Amino acid sequence: MSRFHWRTALRLLALTFLIAMVPEANGYSPFMNNRHGSFSKAPENGTSEQLASPYLAPGGLAALGSKKANKDSFATSQGKNAFEVIYQWKVIDFLYPSLQARNNAIRSRAFIPENNLPLGVDRFKNRIFITTPRWNPGVPATLSYLPLPVQDQSLPLIPYPDWSFHTTPQNADCSKLVSVYRIYVDECDRLWVLDAGVIDTLTNLQQVCPPKLLAFNLHTDELLFS
């Protein structure tokens, strides 16, 4: 792997230890001390975008926030919760190939809707990427995306790149995605994915696969590195 790839990989790993705090942000995440984190994307046409990490909003809603501002308006919003909710769910759902497949997953407890909680988030062009680590049983896919701009705030998550890349916790296939925590879109339009390889973190922690780092080409959704 080239030196550039190593630098990008190290930046991704460093992200797992950094949490940016937003003053007066409402919401709860067990990893963020009653606040939610944020990060800024590069300016585009004079406008920067700041994304809030997923968090649990009042009323039990899982939410994603976004704020766009030029320099002047950003300065006036310091200390205020100026994020706009772009997606929110009472219970997270996934886009299955068919209703029957979804019902079968629920019956077999491969999908337990209330056990799915978002953590990592990043954006590339007209898609926003979201991680759902396997903290509890019943998480069918650990990396997903949603379209932008938003048409419905409670869309089901679309597994990324597709369902075939996600292993089942039982008899885990370590060449596939197991439990993704953090993601990062770099300047070369690659999505870096940090997979911890653990399941049932909050109930019965099991290291079913070694941790791994993957990279996807966001123009083709092809796996570049694993």
CSV table of C-alpha atoms in Angstrom, one decimal:
chain,number,residue,atom,x,y,z
A,1,MET,CA,0.0,0.0,0.0
A,2,SER,CA,1.4,3.4,-0.9
A,3,ARG,CA,2.5,6.0,1.7
A,4,PHE,CA,-0.6,8.1,0.8
A,5,HIS,CA,-2.8,5.1,1.6
A,6,TRP,CA,-1.1,4.7,5.0
A,7,ARG,CA,-1.6,8.4,5.8
A,8,THR,CA,-5.3,8.1,4.9
A,9,ALA,CA,-5.7,5.0,7.0
A,10,LEU,CA,-4.0,6.6,10.0
A,11,ARG,CA,-6.3,9.6,9.7
A,12,LEU,CA,-9.3,7.2,9.7
A,13,LEU,CA,-8.0,5.4,12.8
A,14,ALA,CA,-7.4,8.7,14.5
A,15,LEU,CA,-11.1,9.6,14.0
A,16,THR,CA,-12.1,6.7,16.3
A,17,PHE,CA,-10.5,8.6,19.2
A,18,LEU,CA,-11.8,12.1,18.4
A,19,ILE,CA,-15.3,13.4,19.3
A,20,ALA,CA,-16.1,17.0,18.4
A,21,MET,CA,-18.6,18.5,20.8
A,22,VAL,CA,-21.3,21.0,19.9
A,23,PRO,CA,-22.3,23.6,22.5
A,24,GLU,CA,-25.9,23.3,23.7
A,25,ALA,CA,-26.7,20.3,21.5
A,26,ASN,CA,-29.8,18.4,22.5
A,27,GLY,CA,-29.8,14.6,22.3
A,28,TYR,CA,-28.1,11.6,23.9
A,29,SER,CA,-25.5,9.1,22.7
A,30,PRO,CA,-23.9,6.7,25.2
A,31,PHE,CA,-20.5,7.4,23.6
A,32,MET,CA,-20.8,11.2,23.6
A,33,ASN,CA,-21.6,12.3,27.2
A,34,ASN,CA,-25.1,13.5,26.5
A,35,ARG,CA,-24.1,15.5,23.4
A,36,HIS,CA,-23.6,14.7,19.8
A,37,GLY,CA,-20.5,15.2,17.7
A,38,SER,CA,-20.1,17.2,14.5
A,39,PHE,CA,-17.6,17.7,11.6
A,40,SER,CA,-17.4,20.0,8.7
A,41,LYS,CA,-17.0,19.1,5.0
A,42,ALA,CA,-14.9,21.2,2.6
A,43,PRO,CA,-16.6,24.4,1.3
A,44,GLU,CA,-18.5,24.1,-1.9
A,45,ASN,CA,-19.4,27.2,-3.9
A,46,GLY,CA,-18.6,29.3,-0.9
A,47,THR,CA,-20.8,27.3,1.4
A,48,SER,CA,-19.6,24.8,4.0
A,49,GLU,CA,-21.6,22.0,5.4
A,50,GLN,CA,-21.4,20.7,9.0
A,51,LEU,CA,-22.9,17.3,9.7
A,52,ALA,CA,-23.9,16.1,13.2
A,53,SER,CA,-23.2,12.5,14.1
A,54,PRO,CA,-26.2,10.4,14.7
A,55,TYR,CA,-27.7,10.7,18.2
A,56,LEU,CA,-30.8,9.8,20.2
A,57,ALA,CA,-33.1,12.8,20.2
A,58,PRO,CA,-35.8,13.5,22.7
A,59,GLY,CA,-38.7,11.2,22.3
A,60,GLY,CA,-36.5,8.3,21.3
A,61,LEU,CA,-35.8,9.4,17.8
A,62,ALA,CA,-32.6,8.4,16.1
A,63,ALA,CA,-31.6,11.5,14.1
A,64,LEU,CA,-29.1,12.9,11.7
A,65,GLY,CA,-28.4,16.6,11.5
A,66,SER,CA,-27.0,19.0,9.0
A,67,LYS,CA,-26.2,22.7,8.9
A,68,LYS,CA,-25.1,24.8,5.9
A,69,ALA,CA,-23.7,28.2,6.5
A,70,ASN,CA,-21.4,30.8,5.0
A,71,LYS,CA,-18.8,32.4,7.3
A,72,ASP,CA,-21.0,35.2,8.5
A,73,SER,CA,-24.0,33.2,9.4
A,74,PHE,CA,-21.9,30.5,11.0
A,75,ALA,CA,-20.4,33.0,13.4
A,76,THR,CA,-23.8,34.2,14.6
A,77,SER,CA,-24.9,30.6,15.2
A,78,GLN,CA,-22.1,29.7,17.7
A,79,GLY,CA,-23.5,28.4,20.9
A,80,LYS,CA,-26.9,27.5,19.4
A,81,ASN,CA,-28.3,24.2,18.3
A,82,ALA,CA,-28.5,25.3,14.6
A,83,PHE,CA,-28.6,21.8,13.1
A,84,GLU,CA,-31.5,20.8,10.9
A,85,VAL,CA,-32.8,17.3,11.2
A,86,ILE,CA,-32.5,15.6,7.8
A,87,TYR,CA,-33.4,12.0,8.8
A,88,GLN,CA,-35.1,10.7,11.9
A,89,TRP,CA,-36.6,7.4,13.0
A,90,LYS,CA,-38.6,6.0,15.9
A,91,VAL,CA,-37.3,2.6,14.9
A,92,ILE,CA,-34.7,2.1,12.1
A,93,ASP,CA,-35.7,-0.1,9.2
A,94,PHE,CA,-33.8,-1.6,6.3
A,95,LEU,CA,-34.7,-1.9,2.6
A,96,TYR,CA,-35.1,-5.6,2.0
A,97,PRO,CA,-35.4,-7.2,-1.4
A,98,SER,CA,-39.0,-8.1,-0.6
A,99,LEU,CA,-41.5,-7.8,2.2
A,100,GLN,CA,-41.3,-11.6,2.6
A,101,ALA,CA,-37.6,-11.4,3.1
A,102,ARG,CA,-38.1,-8.7,5.8
A,103,ASN,CA,-40.8,-10.7,7.6
A,104,ASN,CA,-38.6,-13.8,7.5
A,105,ALA,CA,-35.7,-11.8,9.1
A,106,ILE,CA,-38.0,-10.5,11.8
A,107,ARG,CA,-39.4,-14.0,12.6
A,108,SER,CA,-35.9,-15.5,12.8
A,109,ARG,CA,-34.7,-12.5,14.8
A,110,ALA,CA,-32.0,-11.8,12.3
A,111,PHE,CA,-33.6,-8.3,12.3
A,112,ILE,CA,-34.7,-6.9,15.6
A,113,PRO,CA,-35.7,-3.3,14.7
A,114,GLU,CA,-35.3,-1.7,18.2
A,115,ASN,CA,-31.8,-3.0,18.5
A,116,ASN,CA,-30.5,-1.0,15.5
A,117,LEU,CA,-28.8,2.3,16.4
A,118,PRO,CA,-26.7,4.6,14.2
A,119,LEU,CA,-23.2,5.8,15.0
A,120,GLY,CA,-20.9,6.9,12.2
A,121,VAL,CA,-21.9,9.2,9.4
A,122,ASP,CA,-20.3,10.8,6.3
A,123,ARG,CA,-21.5,12.3,3.0
A,124,PHE,CA,-20.4,11.9,-0.6
A,125,LYS,CA,-22.3,13.9,-3.3
A,126,ASN,CA,-26.0,12.7,-3.2
A,127,ARG,CA,-25.6,10.0,-0.6
A,128,ILE,CA,-25.2,10.0,3.2
A,129,PHE,CA,-23.5,6.9,4.7
A,130,ILE,CA,-24.4,5.6,8.1
A,131,THR,CA,-23.0,2.8,10.3
A,132,THR,CA,-25.0,0.6,12.6
A,133,PRO,CA,-22.6,-1.4,14.7
A,134,ARG,CA,-23.6,-4.8,16.1
A,135,TRP,CA,-24.0,-3.7,19.7
A,136,ASN,CA,-26.9,-6.1,20.1
A,137,PRO,CA,-28.3,-9.1,18.2
A,138,GLY,CA,-30.7,-8.4,15.3
A,139,VAL,CA,-28.6,-6.0,13.2
A,140,PRO,CA,-28.9,-7.2,9.6
A,141,ALA,CA,-26.5,-4.7,7.9
A,142,THR,CA,-23.8,-2.6,9.5
A,143,LEU,CA,-23.1,0.0,6.8
A,144,SER,CA,-25.8,1.7,4.8
A,145,TYR,CA,-26.7,4.8,2.8
A,146,LEU,CA,-29.6,7.1,2.1
A,147,PRO,CA,-30.2,9.5,-0.8
A,148,LEU,CA,-29.9,13.3,-0.7
A,149,PRO,CA,-31.7,15.6,-1.0
A,150,VAL,CA,-34.2,14.2,1.5
A,151,GLN,CA,-37.7,13.3,0.3
A,152,ASP,CA,-38.8,11.3,3.3
A,153,GLN,CA,-37.2,11.7,6.7
A,154,SER,CA,-37.7,8.1,7.8
A,155,LEU,CA,-36.6,6.1,4.8
A,156,PRO,CA,-35.3,2.5,5.4
A,157,LEU,CA,-31.5,2.2,5.3
A,158,ILE,CA,-30.0,0.7,2.1
A,159,PRO,CA,-27.2,-1.7,2.8
A,160,TYR,CA,-23.9,-0.6,1.2
A,161,PRO,CA,-22.7,-1.6,-1.3
A,162,ASP,CA,-25.4,-4.3,-1.2
A,163,TRP,CA,-26.7,-7.1,1.0
A,164,SER,CA,-24.1,-9.6,-0.2
A,165,PHE,CA,-21.3,-7.6,1.6
A,166,HIS,CA,-22.8,-8.2,5.0
A,167,THR,CA,-22.2,-11.4,6.9
A,168,THR,CA,-24.5,-13.0,9.4
A,169,PRO,CA,-23.1,-13.1,13.0
A,170,GLN,CA,-23.5,-16.9,13.1
A,171,ASN,CA,-20.7,-18.6,11.2
A,172,ALA,CA,-19.3,-15.1,10.3
A,173,ASP,CA,-17.6,-14.7,6.9
A,174,CYS,CA,-14.6,-12.5,7.8
A,175,SER,CA,-14.2,-11.4,4.2
A,176,LYS,CA,-17.5,-9.4,4.6
A,177,LEU,CA,-18.6,-6.6,6.9
A,178,VAL,CA,-19.1,-7.6,10.5
A,179,SER,CA,-19.5,-4.5,12.7
A,180,VAL,CA,-18.6,-1.1,11.3
A,181,TYR,CA,-18.1,1.7,13.7
A,182,ARG,CA,-16.4,4.6,11.9
A,183,ILE,CA,-16.3,5.7,8.2
A,184,TYR,CA,-14.4,8.5,6.4
A,185,VAL,CA,-14.7,9.9,2.8
A,186,ASP,CA,-11.3,11.1,1.7
A,187,GLU,CA,-10.2,13.6,-1.0
A,188,CYS,CA,-9.8,10.9,-3.6
A,189,ASP,CA,-13.5,9.9,-3.3
A,190,ARG,CA,-12.9,6.7,-1.4
A,191,LEU,CA,-14.9,5.5,1.6
A,192,TRP,CA,-12.7,4.1,4.3
A,193,VAL,CA,-14.5,1.7,6.6
A,194,LEU,CA,-13.3,0.6,10.1
A,195,ASP,CA,-14.7,-2.8,11.0
A,196,ALA,CA,-14.2,-3.9,14.6
A,197,GLY,CA,-15.1,-7.6,13.9
A,198,VAL,CA,-17.1,-7.8,17.2
A,199,ILE,CA,-20.7,-8.6,17.8
A,200,ASP,CA,-23.1,-8.2,20.7
A,201,THR,CA,-20.9,-5.6,22.3
A,202,LEU,CA,-23.4,-4.6,24.9
A,203,THR,CA,-24.8,-8.0,25.8
A,204,ASN,CA,-22.2,-10.8,25.2
A,205,LEU,CA,-19.1,-9.4,23.5
A,206,GLN,CA,-17.6,-11.8,20.9
A,207,GLN,CA,-14.6,-11.2,18.6
A,208,VAL,CA,-15.8,-13.3,15.7
A,209,CYS,CA,-13.3,-11.8,13.1
A,210,PRO,CA,-10.1,-9.8,13.3
A,211,PRO,CA,-10.5,-6.0,12.9
A,212,LYS,CA,-10.0,-4.7,9.4
A,213,LEU,CA,-9.8,-1.6,7.3
A,214,LEU,CA,-11.6,-1.4,3.9
A,215,ALA,CA,-11.8,1.2,1.2
A,216,PHE,CA,-14.5,1.6,-1.5
A,217,ASN,CA,-14.4,3.5,-4.7
A,218,LEU,CA,-17.5,5.8,-4.3
A,219,HIS,CA,-17.9,6.3,-8.1
A,220,THR,CA,-18.2,2.5,-8.8
A,221,ASP,CA,-18.9,1.1,-5.2
A,222,GLU,CA,-16.0,-1.3,-5.9
A,223,LEU,CA,-14.0,-2.7,-3.0
A,224,LEU,CA,-10.4,-1.3,-3.4
A,225,PHE,CA,-8.7,-2.4,-0.3
A,226,SER,CA,-9.3,-4.8,2.6
